[in-house]
Short mmCIF file of N, CA and C in Angstrom, two decimals:
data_model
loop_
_atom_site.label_atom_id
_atom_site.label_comp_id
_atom_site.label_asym_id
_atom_site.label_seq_id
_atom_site.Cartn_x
_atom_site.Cartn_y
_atom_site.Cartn_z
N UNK A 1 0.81 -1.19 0.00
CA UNK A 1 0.00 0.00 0.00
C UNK A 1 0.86 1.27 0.00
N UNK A 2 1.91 1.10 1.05
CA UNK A 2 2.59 2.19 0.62
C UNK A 2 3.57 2.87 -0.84
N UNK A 3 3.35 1.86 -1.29
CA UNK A 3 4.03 1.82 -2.61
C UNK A 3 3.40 2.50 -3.68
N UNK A 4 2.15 2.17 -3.59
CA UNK A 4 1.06 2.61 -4.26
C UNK A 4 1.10 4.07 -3.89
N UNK A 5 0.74 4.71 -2.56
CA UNK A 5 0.70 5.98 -1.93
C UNK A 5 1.98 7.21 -2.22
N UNK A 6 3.34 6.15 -3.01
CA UNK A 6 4.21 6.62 -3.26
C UNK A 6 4.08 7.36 -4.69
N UNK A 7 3.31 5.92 -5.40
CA UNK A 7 3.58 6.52 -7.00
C UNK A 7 2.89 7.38 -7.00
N UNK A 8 1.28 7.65 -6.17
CA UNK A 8 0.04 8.06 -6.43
C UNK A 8 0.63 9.95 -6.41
N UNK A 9 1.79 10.30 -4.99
CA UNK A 9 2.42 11.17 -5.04
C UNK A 9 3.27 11.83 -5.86
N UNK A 10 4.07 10.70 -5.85
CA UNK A 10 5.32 10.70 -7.45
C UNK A 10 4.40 11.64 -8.57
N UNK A 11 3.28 11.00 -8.88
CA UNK A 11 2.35 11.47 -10.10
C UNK A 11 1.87 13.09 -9.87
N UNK A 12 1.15 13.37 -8.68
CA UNK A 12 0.95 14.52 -8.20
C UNK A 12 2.03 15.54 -8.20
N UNK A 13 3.42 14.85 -7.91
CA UNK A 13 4.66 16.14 -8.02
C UNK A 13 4.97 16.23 -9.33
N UNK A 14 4.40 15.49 -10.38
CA UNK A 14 5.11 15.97 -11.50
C UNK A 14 4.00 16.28 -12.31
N UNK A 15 2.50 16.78 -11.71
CA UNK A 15 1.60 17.16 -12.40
C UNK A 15 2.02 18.23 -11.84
N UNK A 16 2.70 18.88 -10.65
CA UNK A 16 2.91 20.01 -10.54
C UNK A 16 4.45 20.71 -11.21
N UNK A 17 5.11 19.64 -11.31
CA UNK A 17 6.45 20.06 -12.49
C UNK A 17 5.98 20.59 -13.90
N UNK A 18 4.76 19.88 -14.19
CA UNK A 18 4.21 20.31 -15.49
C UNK A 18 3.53 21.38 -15.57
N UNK A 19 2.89 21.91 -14.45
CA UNK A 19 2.01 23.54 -14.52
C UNK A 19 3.25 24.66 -14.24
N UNK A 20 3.97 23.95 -12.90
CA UNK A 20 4.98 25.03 -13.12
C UNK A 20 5.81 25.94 -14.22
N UNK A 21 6.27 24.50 -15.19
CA UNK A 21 7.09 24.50 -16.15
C UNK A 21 6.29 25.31 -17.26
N UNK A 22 4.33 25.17 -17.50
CA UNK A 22 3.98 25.72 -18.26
C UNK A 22 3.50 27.25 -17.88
N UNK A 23 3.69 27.73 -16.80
CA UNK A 23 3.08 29.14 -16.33
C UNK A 23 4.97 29.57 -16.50
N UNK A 24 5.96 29.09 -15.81
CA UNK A 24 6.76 29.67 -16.69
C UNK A 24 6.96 30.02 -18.02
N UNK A 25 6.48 29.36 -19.09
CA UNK A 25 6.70 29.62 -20.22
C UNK A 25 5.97 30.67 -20.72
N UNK A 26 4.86 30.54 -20.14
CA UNK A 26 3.90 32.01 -20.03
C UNK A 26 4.04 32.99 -19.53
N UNK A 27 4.96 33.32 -18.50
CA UNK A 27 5.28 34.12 -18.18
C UNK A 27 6.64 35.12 -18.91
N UNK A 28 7.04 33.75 -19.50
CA UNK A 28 8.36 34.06 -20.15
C UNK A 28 7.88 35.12 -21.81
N UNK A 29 7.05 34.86 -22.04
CA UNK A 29 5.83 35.15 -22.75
C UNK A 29 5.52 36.70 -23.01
N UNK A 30 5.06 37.15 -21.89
CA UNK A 30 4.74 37.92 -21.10
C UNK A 30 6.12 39.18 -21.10
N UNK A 31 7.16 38.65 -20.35
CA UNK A 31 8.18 39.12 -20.42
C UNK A 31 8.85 39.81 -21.99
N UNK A 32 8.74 38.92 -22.67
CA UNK A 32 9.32 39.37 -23.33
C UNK A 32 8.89 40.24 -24.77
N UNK A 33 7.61 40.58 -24.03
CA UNK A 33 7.00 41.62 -25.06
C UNK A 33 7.10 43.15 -24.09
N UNK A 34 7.44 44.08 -25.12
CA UNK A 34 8.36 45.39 -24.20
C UNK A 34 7.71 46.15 -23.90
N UNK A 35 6.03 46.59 -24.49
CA UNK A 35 4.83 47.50 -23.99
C UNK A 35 3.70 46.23 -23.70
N UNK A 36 3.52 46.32 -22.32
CA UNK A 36 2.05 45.54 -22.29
C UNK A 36 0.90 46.52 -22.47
N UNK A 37 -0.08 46.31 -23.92
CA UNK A 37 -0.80 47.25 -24.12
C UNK A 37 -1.90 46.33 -23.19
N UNK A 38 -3.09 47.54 -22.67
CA UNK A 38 -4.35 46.98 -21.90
C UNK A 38 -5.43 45.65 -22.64
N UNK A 39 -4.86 45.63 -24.15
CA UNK A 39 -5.42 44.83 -24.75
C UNK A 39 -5.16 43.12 -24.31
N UNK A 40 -3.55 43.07 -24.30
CA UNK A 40 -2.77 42.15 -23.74
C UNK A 40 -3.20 41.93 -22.23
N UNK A 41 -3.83 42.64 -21.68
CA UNK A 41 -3.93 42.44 -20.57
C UNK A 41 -5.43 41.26 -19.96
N UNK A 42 -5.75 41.60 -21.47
CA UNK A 42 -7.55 41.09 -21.50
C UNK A 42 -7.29 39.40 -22.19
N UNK A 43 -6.04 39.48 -22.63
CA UNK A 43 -6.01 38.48 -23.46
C UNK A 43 -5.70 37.21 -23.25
N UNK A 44 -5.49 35.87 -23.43
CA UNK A 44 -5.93 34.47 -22.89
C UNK A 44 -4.54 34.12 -22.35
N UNK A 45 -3.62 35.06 -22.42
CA UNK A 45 -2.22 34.45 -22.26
C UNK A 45 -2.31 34.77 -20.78
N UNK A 46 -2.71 35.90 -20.00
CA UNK A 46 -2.92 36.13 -18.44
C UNK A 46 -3.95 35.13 -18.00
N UNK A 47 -5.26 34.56 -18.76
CA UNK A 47 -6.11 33.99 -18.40
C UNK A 47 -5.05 32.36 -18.31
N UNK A 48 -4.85 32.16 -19.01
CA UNK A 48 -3.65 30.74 -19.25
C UNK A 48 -2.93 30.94 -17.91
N UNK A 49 -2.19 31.59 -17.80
CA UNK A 49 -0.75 31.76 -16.36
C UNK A 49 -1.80 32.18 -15.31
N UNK A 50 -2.95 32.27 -15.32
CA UNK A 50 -3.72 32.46 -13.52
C UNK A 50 -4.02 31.17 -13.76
N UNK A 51 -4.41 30.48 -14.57
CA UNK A 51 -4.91 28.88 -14.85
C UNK A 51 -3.97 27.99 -14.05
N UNK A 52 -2.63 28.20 -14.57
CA UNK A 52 -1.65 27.32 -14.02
C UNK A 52 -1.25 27.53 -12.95
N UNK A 53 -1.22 29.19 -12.57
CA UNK A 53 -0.75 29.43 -11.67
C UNK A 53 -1.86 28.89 -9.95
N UNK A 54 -2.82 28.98 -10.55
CA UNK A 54 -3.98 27.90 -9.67
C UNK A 54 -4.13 26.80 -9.34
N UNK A 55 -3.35 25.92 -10.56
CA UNK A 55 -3.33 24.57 -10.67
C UNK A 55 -1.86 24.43 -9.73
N UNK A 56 -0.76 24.98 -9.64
CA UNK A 56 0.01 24.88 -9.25
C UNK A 56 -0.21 24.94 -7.26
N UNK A 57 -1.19 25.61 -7.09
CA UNK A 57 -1.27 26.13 -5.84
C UNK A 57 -2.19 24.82 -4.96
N UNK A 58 -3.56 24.49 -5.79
CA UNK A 58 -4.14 22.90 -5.54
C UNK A 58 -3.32 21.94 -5.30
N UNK A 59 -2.28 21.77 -6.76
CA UNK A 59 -1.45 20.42 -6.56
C UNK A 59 -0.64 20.42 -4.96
N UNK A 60 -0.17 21.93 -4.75
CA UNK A 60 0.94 22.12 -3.90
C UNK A 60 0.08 21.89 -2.93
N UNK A 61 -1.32 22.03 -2.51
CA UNK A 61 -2.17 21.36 -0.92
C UNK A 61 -2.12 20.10 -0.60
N UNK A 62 -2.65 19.60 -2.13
CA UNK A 62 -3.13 17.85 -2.51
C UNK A 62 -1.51 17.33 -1.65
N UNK A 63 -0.60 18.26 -1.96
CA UNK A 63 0.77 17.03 -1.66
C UNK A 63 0.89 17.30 -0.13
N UNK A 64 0.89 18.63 0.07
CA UNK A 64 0.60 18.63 1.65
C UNK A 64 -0.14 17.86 2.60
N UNK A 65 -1.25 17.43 2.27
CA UNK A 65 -2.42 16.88 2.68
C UNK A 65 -1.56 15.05 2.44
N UNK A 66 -1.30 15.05 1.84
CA UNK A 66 -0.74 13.53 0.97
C UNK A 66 0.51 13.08 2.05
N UNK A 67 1.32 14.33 1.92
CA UNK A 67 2.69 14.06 2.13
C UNK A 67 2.68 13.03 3.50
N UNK A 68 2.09 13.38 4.62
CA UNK A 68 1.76 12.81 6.14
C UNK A 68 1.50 11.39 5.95
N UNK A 69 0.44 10.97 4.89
CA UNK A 69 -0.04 9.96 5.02
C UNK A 69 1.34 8.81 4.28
N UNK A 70 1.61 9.50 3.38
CA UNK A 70 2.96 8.67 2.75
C UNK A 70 4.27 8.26 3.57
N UNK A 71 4.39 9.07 4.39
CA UNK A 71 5.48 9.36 5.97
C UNK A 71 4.67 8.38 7.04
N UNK A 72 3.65 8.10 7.41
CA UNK A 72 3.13 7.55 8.27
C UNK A 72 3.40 6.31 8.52
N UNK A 73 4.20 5.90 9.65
CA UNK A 73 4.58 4.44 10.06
C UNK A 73 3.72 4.21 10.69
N UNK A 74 3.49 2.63 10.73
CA UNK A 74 2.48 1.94 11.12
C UNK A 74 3.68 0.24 11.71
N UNK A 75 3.45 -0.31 12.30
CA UNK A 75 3.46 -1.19 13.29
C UNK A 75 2.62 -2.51 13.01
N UNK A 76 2.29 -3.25 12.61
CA UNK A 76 1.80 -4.41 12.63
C UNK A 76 2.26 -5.30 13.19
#
């Protein structure tokens, strides 16, 4: 069981390697355009990076919440 509880985590940290990695790229995005007109501001690329940047913040509880139970010795 704990093995299972391991991968189930394993999977969760690298669903959060993957939002990270993609709100960076969006941000990188972002960066590297030199006037943000108010238009840009309306536009799906901020809606995209609050997306991830949300998803990033869930995953990061889910593992909190997770992490204890994966650490938890038990005695039989």
């Amino acid at each position: 069981m704990n093995q299972l509880r391991y991968h189930t985590l394993l999977s969760i940290i690298r669903d959060l390697e993957d939002h990270t990695e993609a709100a960076n790229a969006l941000a990188s995005q972002l960066f590297n355009v030199r006037h943000v007109h108010e238009s840009l501001s309306s536009s799906s690329t901020f809606a995209q990076l609050h997306a991830r940047v949300d998803a990033c913040h869930r995953i990061s509880r889910i593992i909190a919440v997770k992490l204890p139970e994966i650490l938890e010795v038990t005695y039989e």
